[in-house]
mmCIF file of C-alpha atoms in Angstrom:
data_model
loop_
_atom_site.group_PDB
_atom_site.id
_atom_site.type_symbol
_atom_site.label_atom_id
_atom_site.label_comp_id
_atom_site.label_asym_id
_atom_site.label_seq_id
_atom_site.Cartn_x
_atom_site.Cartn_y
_atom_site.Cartn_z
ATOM 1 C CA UNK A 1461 -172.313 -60.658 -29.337
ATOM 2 C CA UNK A 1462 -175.440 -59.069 -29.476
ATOM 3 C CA UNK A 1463 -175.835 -55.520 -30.150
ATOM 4 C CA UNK A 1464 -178.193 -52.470 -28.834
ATOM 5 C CA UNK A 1465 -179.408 -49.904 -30.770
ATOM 6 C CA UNK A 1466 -180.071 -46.409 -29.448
ATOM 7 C CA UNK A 1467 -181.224 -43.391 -31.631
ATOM 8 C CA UNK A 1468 -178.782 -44.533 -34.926
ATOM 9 C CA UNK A 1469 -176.092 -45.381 -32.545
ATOM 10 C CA UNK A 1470 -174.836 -48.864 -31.642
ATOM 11 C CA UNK A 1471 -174.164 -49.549 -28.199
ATOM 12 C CA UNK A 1472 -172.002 -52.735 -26.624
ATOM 13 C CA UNK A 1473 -174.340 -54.609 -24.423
ATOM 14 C CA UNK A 1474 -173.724 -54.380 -20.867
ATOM 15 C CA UNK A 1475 -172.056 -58.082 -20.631
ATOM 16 C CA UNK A 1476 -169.274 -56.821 -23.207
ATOM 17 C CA UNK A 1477 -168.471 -53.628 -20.900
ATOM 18 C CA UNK A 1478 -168.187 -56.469 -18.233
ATOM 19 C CA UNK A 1479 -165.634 -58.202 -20.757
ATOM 20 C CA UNK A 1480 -163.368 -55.160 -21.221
ATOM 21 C CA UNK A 1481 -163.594 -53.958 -17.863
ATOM 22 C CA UNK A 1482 -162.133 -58.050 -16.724
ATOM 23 C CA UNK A 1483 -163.875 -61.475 -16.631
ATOM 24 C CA UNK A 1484 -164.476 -61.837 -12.973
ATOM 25 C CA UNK A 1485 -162.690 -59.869 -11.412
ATOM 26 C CA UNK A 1486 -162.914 -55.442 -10.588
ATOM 27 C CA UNK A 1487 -166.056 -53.748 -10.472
ATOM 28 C CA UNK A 1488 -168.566 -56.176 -12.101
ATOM 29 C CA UNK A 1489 -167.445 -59.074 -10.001
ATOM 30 C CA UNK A 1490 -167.627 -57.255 -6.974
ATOM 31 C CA UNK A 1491 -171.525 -56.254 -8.144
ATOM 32 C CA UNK A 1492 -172.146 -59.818 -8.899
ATOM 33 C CA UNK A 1493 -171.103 -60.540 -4.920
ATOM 34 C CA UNK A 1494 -173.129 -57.899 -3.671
ATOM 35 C CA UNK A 1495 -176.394 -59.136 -5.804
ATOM 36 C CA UNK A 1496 -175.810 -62.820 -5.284
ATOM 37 C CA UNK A 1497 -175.119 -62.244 -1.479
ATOM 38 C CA UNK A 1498 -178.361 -60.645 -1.486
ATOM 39 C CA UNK A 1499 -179.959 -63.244 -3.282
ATOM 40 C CA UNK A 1500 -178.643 -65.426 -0.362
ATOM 41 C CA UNK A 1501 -179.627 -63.209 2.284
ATOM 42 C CA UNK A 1502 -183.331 -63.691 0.405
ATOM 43 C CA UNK A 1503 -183.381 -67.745 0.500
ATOM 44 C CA UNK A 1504 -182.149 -67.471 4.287
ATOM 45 C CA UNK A 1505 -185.432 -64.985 5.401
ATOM 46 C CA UNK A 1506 -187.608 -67.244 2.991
ATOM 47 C CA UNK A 1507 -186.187 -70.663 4.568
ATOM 48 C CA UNK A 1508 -186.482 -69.102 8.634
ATOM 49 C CA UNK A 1509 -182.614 -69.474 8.949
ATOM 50 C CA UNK A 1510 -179.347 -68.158 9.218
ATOM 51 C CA UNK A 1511 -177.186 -68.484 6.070
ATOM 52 C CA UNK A 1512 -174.927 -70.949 7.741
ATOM 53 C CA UNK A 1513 -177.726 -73.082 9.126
ATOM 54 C CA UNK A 1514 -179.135 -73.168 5.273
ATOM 55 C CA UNK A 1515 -175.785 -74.393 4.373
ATOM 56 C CA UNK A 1516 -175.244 -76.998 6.946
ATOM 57 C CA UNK A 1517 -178.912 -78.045 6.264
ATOM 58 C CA UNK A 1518 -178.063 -78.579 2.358
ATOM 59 C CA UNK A 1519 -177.344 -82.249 1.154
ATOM 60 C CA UNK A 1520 -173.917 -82.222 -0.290
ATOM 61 C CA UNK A 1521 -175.375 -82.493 -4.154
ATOM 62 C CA UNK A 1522 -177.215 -79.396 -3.435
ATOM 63 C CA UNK A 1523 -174.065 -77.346 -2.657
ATOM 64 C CA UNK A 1524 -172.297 -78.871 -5.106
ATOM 65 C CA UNK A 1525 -175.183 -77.277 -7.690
ATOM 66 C CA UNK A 1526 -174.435 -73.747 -6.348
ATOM 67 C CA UNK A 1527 -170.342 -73.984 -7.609
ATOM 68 C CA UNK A 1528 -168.901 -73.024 -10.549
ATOM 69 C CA UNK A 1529 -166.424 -75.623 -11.469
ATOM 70 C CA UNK A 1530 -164.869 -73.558 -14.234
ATOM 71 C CA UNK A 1531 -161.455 -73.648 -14.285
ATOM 72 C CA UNK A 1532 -160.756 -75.527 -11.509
ATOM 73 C CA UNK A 1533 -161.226 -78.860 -12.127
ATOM 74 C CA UNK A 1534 -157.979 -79.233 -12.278
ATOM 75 C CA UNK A 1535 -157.321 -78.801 -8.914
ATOM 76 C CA UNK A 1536 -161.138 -79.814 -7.810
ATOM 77 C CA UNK A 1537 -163.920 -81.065 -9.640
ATOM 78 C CA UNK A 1538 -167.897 -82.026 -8.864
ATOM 79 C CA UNK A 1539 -166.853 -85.692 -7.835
ATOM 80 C CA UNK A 1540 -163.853 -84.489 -5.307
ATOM 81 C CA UNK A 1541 -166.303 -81.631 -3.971
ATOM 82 C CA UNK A 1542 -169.344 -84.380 -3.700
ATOM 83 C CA UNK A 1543 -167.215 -86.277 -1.292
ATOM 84 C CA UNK A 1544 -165.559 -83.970 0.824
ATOM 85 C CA UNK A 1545 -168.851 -82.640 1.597
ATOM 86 C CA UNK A 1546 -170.392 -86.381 2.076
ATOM 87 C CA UNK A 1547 -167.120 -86.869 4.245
ATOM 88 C CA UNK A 1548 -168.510 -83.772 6.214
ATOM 89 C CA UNK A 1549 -171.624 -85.438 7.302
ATOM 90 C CA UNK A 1550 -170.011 -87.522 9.723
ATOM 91 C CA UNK A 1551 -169.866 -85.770 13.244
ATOM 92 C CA UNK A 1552 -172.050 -82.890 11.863
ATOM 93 C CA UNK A 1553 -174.598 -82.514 14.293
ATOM 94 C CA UNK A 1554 -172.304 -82.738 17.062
ATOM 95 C CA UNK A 1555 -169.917 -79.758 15.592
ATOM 96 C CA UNK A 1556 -172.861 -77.824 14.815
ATOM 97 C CA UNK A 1557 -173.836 -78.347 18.906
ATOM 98 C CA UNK A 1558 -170.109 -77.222 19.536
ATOM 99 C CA UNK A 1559 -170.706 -73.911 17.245
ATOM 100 C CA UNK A 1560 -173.760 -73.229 19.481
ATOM 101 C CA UNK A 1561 -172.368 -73.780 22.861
ATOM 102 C CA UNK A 1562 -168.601 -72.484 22.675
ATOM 103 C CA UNK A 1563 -168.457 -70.220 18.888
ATOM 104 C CA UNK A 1564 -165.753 -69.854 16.355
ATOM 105 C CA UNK A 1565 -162.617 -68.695 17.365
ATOM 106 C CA UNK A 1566 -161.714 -65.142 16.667
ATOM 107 C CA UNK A 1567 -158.818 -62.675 16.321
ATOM 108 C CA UNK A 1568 -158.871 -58.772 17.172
ATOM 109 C CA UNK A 1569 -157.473 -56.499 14.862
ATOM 110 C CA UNK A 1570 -158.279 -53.497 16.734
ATOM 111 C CA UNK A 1571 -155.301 -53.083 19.515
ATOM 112 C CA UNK A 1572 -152.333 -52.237 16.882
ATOM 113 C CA UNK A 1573 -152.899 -50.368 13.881
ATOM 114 C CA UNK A 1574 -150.427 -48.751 12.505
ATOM 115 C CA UNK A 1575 -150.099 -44.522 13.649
ATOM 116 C CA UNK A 1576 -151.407 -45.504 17.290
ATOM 117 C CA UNK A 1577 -149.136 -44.175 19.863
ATOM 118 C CA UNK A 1578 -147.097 -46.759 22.409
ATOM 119 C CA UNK A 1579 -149.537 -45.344 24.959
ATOM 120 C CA UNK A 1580 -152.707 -46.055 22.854
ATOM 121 C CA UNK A 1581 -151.827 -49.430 21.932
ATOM 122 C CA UNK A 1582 -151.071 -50.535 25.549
ATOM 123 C CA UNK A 1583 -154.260 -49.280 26.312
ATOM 124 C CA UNK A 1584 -156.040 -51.089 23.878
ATOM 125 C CA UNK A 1585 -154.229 -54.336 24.440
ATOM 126 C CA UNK A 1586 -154.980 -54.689 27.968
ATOM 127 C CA UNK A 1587 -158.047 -53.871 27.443
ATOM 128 C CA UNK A 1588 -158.424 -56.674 24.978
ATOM 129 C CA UNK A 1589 -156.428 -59.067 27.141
ATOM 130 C CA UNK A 1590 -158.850 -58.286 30.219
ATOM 131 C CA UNK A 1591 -161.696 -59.494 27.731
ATOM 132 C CA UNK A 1592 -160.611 -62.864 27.446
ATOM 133 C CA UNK A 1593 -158.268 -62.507 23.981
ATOM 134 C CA UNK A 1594 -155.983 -64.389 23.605
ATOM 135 C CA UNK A 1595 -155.085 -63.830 19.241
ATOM 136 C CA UNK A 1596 -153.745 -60.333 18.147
ATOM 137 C CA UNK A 1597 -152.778 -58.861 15.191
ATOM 138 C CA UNK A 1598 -150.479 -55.576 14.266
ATOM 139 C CA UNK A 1599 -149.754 -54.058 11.424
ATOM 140 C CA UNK A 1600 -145.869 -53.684 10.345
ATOM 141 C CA UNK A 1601 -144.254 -52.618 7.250
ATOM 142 C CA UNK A 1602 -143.705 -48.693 7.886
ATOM 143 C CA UNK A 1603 -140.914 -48.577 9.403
ATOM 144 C CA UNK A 1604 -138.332 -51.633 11.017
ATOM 145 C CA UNK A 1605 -137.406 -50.372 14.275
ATOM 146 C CA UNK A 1606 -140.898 -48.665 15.067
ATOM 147 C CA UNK A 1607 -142.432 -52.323 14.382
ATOM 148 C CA UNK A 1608 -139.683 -53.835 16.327
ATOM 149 C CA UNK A 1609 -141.059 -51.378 19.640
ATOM 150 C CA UNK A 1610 -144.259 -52.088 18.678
ATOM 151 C CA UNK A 1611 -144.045 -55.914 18.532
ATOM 152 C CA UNK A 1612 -141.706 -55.682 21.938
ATOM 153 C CA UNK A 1613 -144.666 -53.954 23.490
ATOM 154 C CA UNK A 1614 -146.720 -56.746 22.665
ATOM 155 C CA UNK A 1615 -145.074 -59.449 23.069
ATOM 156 C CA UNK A 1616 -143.976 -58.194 26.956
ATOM 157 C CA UNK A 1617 -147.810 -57.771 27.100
ATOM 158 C CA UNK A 1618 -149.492 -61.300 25.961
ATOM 159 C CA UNK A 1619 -146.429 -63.111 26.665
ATOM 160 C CA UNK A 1620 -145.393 -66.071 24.443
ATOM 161 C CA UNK A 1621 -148.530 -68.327 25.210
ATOM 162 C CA UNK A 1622 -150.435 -65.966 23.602
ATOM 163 C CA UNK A 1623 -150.868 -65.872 19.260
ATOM 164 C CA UNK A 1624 -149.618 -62.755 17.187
ATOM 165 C CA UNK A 1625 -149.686 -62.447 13.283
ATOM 166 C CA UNK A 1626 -148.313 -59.526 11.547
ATOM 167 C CA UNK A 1627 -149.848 -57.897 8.223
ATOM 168 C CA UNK A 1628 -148.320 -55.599 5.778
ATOM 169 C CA UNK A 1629 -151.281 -54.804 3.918
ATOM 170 C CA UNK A 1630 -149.202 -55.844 0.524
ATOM 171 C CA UNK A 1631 -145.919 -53.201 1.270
ATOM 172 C CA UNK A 1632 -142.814 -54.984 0.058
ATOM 173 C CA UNK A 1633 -140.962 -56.443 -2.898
ATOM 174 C CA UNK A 1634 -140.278 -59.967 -2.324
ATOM 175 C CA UNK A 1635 -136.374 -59.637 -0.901
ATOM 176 C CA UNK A 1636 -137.640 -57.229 1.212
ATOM 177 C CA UNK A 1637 -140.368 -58.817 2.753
ATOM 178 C CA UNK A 1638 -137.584 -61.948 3.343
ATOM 179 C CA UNK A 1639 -135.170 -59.813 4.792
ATOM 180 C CA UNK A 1640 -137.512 -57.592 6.578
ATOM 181 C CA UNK A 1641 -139.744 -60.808 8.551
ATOM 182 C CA UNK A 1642 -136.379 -62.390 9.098
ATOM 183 C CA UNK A 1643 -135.523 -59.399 11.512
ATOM 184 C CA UNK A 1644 -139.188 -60.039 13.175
ATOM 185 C CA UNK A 1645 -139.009 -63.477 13.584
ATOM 186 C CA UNK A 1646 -137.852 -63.242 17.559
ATOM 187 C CA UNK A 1647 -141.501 -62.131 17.820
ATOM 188 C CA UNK A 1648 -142.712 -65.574 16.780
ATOM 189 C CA UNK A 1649 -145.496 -64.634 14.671
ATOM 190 C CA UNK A 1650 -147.462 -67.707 13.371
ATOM 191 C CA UNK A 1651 -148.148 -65.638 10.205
ATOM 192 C CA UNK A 1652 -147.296 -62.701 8.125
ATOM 193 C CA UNK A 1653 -150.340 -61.315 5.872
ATOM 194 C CA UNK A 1654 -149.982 -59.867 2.835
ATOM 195 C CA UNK A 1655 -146.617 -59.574 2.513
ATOM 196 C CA UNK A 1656 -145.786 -58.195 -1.094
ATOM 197 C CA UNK A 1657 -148.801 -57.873 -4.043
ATOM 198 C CA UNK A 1658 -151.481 -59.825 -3.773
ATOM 199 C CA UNK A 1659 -151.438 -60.899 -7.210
ATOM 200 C CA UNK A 1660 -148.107 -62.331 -7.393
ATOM 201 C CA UNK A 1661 -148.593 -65.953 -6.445
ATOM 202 C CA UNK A 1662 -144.921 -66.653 -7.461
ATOM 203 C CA UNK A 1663 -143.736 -64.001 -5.022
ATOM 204 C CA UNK A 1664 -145.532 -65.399 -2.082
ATOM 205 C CA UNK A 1665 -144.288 -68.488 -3.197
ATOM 206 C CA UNK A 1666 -140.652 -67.508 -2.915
ATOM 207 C CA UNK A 1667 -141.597 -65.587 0.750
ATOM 208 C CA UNK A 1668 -143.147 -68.613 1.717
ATOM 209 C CA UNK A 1669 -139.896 -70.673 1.014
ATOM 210 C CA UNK A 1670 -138.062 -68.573 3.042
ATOM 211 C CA UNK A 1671 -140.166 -68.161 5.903
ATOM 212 C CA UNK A 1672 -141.422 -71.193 6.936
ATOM 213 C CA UNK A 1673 -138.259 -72.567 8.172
ATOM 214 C CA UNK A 1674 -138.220 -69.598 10.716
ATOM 215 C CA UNK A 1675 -141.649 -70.925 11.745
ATOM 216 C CA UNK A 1676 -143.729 -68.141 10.090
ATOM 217 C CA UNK A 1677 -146.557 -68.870 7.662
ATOM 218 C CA UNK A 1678 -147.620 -66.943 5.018
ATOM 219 C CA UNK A 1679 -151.651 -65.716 4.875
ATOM 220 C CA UNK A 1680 -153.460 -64.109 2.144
ATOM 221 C CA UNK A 1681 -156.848 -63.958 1.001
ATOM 222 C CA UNK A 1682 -158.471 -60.912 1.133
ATOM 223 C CA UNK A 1683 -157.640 -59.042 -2.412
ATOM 224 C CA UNK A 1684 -157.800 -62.033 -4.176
ATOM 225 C CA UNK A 1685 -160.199 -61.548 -7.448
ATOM 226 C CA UNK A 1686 -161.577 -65.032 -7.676
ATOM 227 C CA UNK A 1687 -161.288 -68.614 -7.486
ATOM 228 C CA UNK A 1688 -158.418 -69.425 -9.775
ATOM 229 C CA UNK A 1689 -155.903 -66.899 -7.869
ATOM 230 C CA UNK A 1690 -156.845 -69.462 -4.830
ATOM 231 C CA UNK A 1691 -156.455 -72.283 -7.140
ATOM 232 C CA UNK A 1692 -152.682 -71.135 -7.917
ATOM 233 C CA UNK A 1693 -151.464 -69.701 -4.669
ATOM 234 C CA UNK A 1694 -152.428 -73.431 -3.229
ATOM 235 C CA UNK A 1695 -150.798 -74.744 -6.037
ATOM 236 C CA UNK A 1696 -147.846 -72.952 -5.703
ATOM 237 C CA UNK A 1697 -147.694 -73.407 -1.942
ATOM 238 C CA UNK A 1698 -147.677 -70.164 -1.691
ATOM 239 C CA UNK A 1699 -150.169 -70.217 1.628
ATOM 240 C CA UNK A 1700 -150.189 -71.495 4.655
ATOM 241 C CA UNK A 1701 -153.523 -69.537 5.589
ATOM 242 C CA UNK A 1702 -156.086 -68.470 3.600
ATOM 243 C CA UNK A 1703 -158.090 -65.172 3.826
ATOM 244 C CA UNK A 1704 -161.535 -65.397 2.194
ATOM 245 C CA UNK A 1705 -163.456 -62.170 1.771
ATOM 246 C CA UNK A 1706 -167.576 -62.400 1.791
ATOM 247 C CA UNK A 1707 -167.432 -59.596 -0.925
ATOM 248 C CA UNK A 1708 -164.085 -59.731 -2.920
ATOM 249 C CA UNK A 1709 -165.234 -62.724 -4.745
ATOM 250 C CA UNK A 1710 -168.668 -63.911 -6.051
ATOM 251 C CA UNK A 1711 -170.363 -64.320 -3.060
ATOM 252 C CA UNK A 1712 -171.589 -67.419 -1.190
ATOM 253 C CA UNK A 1713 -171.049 -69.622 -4.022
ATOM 254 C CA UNK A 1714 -167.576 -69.283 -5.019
ATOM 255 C CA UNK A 1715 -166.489 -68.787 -1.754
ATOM 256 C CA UNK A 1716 -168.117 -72.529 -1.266
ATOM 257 C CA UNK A 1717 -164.952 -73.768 -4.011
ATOM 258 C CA UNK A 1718 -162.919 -71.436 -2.502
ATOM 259 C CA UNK A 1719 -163.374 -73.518 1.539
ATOM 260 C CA UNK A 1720 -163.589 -77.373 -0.825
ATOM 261 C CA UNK A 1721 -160.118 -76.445 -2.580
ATOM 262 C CA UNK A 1722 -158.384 -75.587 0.950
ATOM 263 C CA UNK A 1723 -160.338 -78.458 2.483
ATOM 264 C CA UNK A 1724 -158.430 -80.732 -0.359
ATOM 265 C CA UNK A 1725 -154.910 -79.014 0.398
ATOM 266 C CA UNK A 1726 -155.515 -79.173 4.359
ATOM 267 C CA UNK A 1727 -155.120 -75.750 4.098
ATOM 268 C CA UNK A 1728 -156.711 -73.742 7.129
ATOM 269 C CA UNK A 1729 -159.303 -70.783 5.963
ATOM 270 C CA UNK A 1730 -158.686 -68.170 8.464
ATOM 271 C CA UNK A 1731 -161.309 -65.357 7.390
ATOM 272 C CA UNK A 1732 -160.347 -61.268 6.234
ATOM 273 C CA UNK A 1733 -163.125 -59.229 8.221
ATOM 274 C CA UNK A 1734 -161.316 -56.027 8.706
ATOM 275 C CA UNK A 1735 -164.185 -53.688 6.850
ATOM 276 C CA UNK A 1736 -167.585 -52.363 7.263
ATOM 277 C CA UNK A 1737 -169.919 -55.495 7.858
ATOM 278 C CA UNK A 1738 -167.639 -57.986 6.731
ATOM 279 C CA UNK A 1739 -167.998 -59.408 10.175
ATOM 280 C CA UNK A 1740 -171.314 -60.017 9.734
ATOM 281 C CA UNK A 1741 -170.944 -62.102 6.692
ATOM 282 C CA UNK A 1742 -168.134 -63.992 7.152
ATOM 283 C CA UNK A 1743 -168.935 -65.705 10.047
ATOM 284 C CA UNK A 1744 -171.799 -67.661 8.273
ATOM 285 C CA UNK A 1745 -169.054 -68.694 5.679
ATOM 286 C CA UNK A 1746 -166.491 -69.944 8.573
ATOM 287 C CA UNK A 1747 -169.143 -71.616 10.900
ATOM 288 C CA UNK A 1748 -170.154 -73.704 8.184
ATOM 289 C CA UNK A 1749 -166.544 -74.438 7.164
ATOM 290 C CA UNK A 1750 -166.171 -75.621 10.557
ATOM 291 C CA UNK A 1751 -169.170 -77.719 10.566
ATOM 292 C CA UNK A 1752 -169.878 -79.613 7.043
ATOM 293 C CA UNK A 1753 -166.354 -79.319 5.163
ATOM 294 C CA UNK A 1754 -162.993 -79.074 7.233
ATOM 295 C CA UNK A 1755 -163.697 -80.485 10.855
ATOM 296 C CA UNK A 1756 -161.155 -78.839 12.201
ATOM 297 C CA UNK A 1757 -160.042 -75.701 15.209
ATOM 298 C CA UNK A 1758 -156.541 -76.224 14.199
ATOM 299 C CA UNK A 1759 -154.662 -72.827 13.553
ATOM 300 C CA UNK A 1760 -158.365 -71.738 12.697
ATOM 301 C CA UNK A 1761 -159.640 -67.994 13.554
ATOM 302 C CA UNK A 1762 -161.805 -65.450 12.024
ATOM 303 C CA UNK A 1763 -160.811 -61.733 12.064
ATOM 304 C CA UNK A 1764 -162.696 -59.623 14.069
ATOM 305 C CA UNK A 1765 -162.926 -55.866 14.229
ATOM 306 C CA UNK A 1766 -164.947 -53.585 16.803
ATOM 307 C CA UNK A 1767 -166.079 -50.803 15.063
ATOM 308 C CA UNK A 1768 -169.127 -49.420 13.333
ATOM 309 C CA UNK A 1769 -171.145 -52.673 14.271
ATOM 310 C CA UNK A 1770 -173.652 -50.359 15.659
ATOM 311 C CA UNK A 1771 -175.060 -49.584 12.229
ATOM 312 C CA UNK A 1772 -176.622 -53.628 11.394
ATOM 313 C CA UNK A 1773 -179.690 -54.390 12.775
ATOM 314 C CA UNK A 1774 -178.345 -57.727 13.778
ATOM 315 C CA UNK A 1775 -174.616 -57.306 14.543
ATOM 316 C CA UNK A 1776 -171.754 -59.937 15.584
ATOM 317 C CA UNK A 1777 -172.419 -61.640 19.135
ATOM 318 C CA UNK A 1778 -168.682 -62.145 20.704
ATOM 319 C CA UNK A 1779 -168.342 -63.623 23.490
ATOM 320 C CA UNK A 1780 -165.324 -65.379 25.178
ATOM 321 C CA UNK A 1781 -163.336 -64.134 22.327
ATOM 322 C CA UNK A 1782 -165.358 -66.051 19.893
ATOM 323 C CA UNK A 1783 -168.165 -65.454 17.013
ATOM 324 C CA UNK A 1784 -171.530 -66.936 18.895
ATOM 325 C CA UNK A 1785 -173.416 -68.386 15.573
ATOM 326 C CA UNK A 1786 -175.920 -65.830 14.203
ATOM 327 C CA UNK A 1787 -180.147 -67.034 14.526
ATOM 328 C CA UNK A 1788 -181.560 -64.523 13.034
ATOM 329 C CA UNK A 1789 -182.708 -65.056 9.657
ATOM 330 C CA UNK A 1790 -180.621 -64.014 6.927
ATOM 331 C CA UNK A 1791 -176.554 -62.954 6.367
ATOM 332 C CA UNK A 1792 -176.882 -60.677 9.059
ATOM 333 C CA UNK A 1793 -175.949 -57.550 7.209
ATOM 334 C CA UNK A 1794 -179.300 -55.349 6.836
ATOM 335 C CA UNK A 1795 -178.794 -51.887 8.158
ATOM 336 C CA UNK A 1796 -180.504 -49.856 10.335
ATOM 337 C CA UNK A 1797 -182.831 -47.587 8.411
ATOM 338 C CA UNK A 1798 -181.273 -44.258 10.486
ATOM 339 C CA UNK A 1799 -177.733 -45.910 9.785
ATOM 340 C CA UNK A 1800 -178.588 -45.506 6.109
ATOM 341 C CA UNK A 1801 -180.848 -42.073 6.092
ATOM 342 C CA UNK A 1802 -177.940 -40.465 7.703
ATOM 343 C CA UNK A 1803 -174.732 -41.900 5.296
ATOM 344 C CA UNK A 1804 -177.128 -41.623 2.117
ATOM 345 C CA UNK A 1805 -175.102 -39.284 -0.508
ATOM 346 C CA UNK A 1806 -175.490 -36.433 -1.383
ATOM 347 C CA UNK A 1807 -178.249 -35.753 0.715
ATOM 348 C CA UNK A 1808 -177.814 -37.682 4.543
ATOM 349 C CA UNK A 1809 -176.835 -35.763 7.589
ATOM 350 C CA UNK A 1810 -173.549 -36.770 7.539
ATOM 351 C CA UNK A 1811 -172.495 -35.831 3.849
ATOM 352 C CA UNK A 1812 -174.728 -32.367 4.059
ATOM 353 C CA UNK A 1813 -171.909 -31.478 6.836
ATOM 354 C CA UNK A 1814 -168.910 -32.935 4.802
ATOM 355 C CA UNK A 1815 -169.774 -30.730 1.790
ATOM 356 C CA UNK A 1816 -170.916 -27.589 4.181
ATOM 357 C CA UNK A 1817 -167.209 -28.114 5.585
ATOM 358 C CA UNK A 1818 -165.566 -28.193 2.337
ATOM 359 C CA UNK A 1819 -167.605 -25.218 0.801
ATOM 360 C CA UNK A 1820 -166.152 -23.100 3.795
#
């Protein structure tokens, strides 16, 4: 490993400090999304396109160039990735036509977090209902007889027709995520999300077990640190919907392993989008899913929340409770410049009042 020199002093280069803080996974991996996303967001301008028309527009050898195959050939390799994506072809332009016309199906996350009031949620889910959704998703795990009002509510509110999933944003031990879903299956969720730790593959193996005969499925995704935590949770069959996350792990291109491997388990990708421009990105990753690797609506929806869109200069287009596809050039995600002025620490509007508040 080579070595730096500063002023008599040896210094670790900057690719061991990636090595001791974790090979591809914490901090540096989440830098490596951010620059290769932007990298992406480059090609996209420089090509006139969306980043999911650039990736439906790739032949299937260039797509397979952008993966790192590292270990996961196990599980996939270059020849199994080569043709799915060749498989893909077939019907493409008329799914891409679909995309266009009708969207991707979406999900709001917005009507049922947890600490709104009875009255608040009601509220919100007619509201939602009244705009055409028909997909909801609250968050449980606080407390069992507040999330069995809280489901109740619901429920009596979309009726049965209607899709819920539960999350527990990662609260319980394994036996007490069994025994705890058990007592919410009347609600008929199709899914529970993040149900215990997110890196316990085993656990959500054992959950999994237990819930699927009750007709709930397990989903998780969204804190996974890279490929190879996908590559065992389908492995284990630990899954039964998986949560990719636009930033969590390398970008673009390991997300594209990330969509082949579920494509080869038949495995539906239903994208995490519950932060801060995530929106934004993921749809380009899901679109394309749709269009050049799985083929397939079924059990298929992309998270959707409704705040702080206001701050991208080209935000999410939903309509009919779907993700319109993006045309602008690009991943969609450049901010406003007054967006940024305003946020910029220590010296935008909004921080100058933060610390003002504190100092009194």
């Amino acid at each position: 490993m080579q070595k730096m020199e500063s002023r008599g002093v040896e210094l670790p280069s900057l690719w061991e400090k990636a090595l001791k803080i974790g090979p591809e996974k914490g901090v540096v991996h989440l830098a490596t999304a951010a620059v290769l996303n932007a990298v992406w967001d480059l090609w996209a301008k420089q090509e006139g396109k969306p980043v999911w028309k650039l990736l439906v527009d790739m032949d299937p050898r260039t797509l397979v160039s952008c993966i790192d195959f590292r270990y996961i050939t196990d599980v996939l390799t270059e020849e199994d990735a080569l043709e799915i994506l060749q498989k893909g072809q077939v019907g493409k332009k008329e799914r891409e036509k679909q995309m266009l016309a009708q969207g991707y199906p979406a999900y709001t996350t917005s009507c049922a977090w947890l600490g709104y009031s009875d009255d608040t949620l009601k509220q919100l889910c007619a509201q939602a209902l009244k705009d055409g959704w028909t997909r909801f998703k609250v968050k449980v795990g606080a407390d069992l007889q507040d999330d069995v009002r809280r489901c109740q509510i619901i429920r009596d509110m979309i009726g049965l027709e209607k899709t819920l999933m539960m999350d527990a944003n990662q609260r319980w031990d394994v036996p007490e995520a069994v025994e705890w879903m058990s007592k919410l299956a009347k609600f008929k969720p199709l899914w529970i999300e993040e149900p215990t730790s997110p890196d316990d593959i085993l656990g959500h193996a054992t959950i999994s077990k237990a819930l699927v005969p009750l007709g709930i499925g397990i989903a998780t995704g969204e804190q996974c640190h890279n490929r190879v935590i996908f590559k065992q949770l389908l492995q284990a069959k630990a899954l039964q919907f998986l949560q990719i996350d636009s930033c969590r792990l390398g970008s673009v291109n390991e997300n594209l392993s990330v969509l082949l491997m579920a494509k080869k388990f038949e495995i539906p990708v239903c994208p995490h989008a519950g932060g801060v421009g995530l929106c934004e990105l993921v749809q380009h990753l899901i679109i394309f899913d749709y269009i050049s690797v799985s083929a397939s609506l079924e059990n298929r929806m992309c998270e959707y929340v409704d705040h702080l869109h206001e701050h991208f200069k080209y935000p999410v287009m939903i309509q009919r409770a779907s993700y319109m596809p993006p045309k602008d050039p690009g991943y969609s995600t450049e901010m406003k410049e007054e967006s940024v002025k305003k946020h910029q620490y220590p010296d935008g509007e909004v921080w100058k009042k933060l610390l003002a508040a504190q100092e009194n």
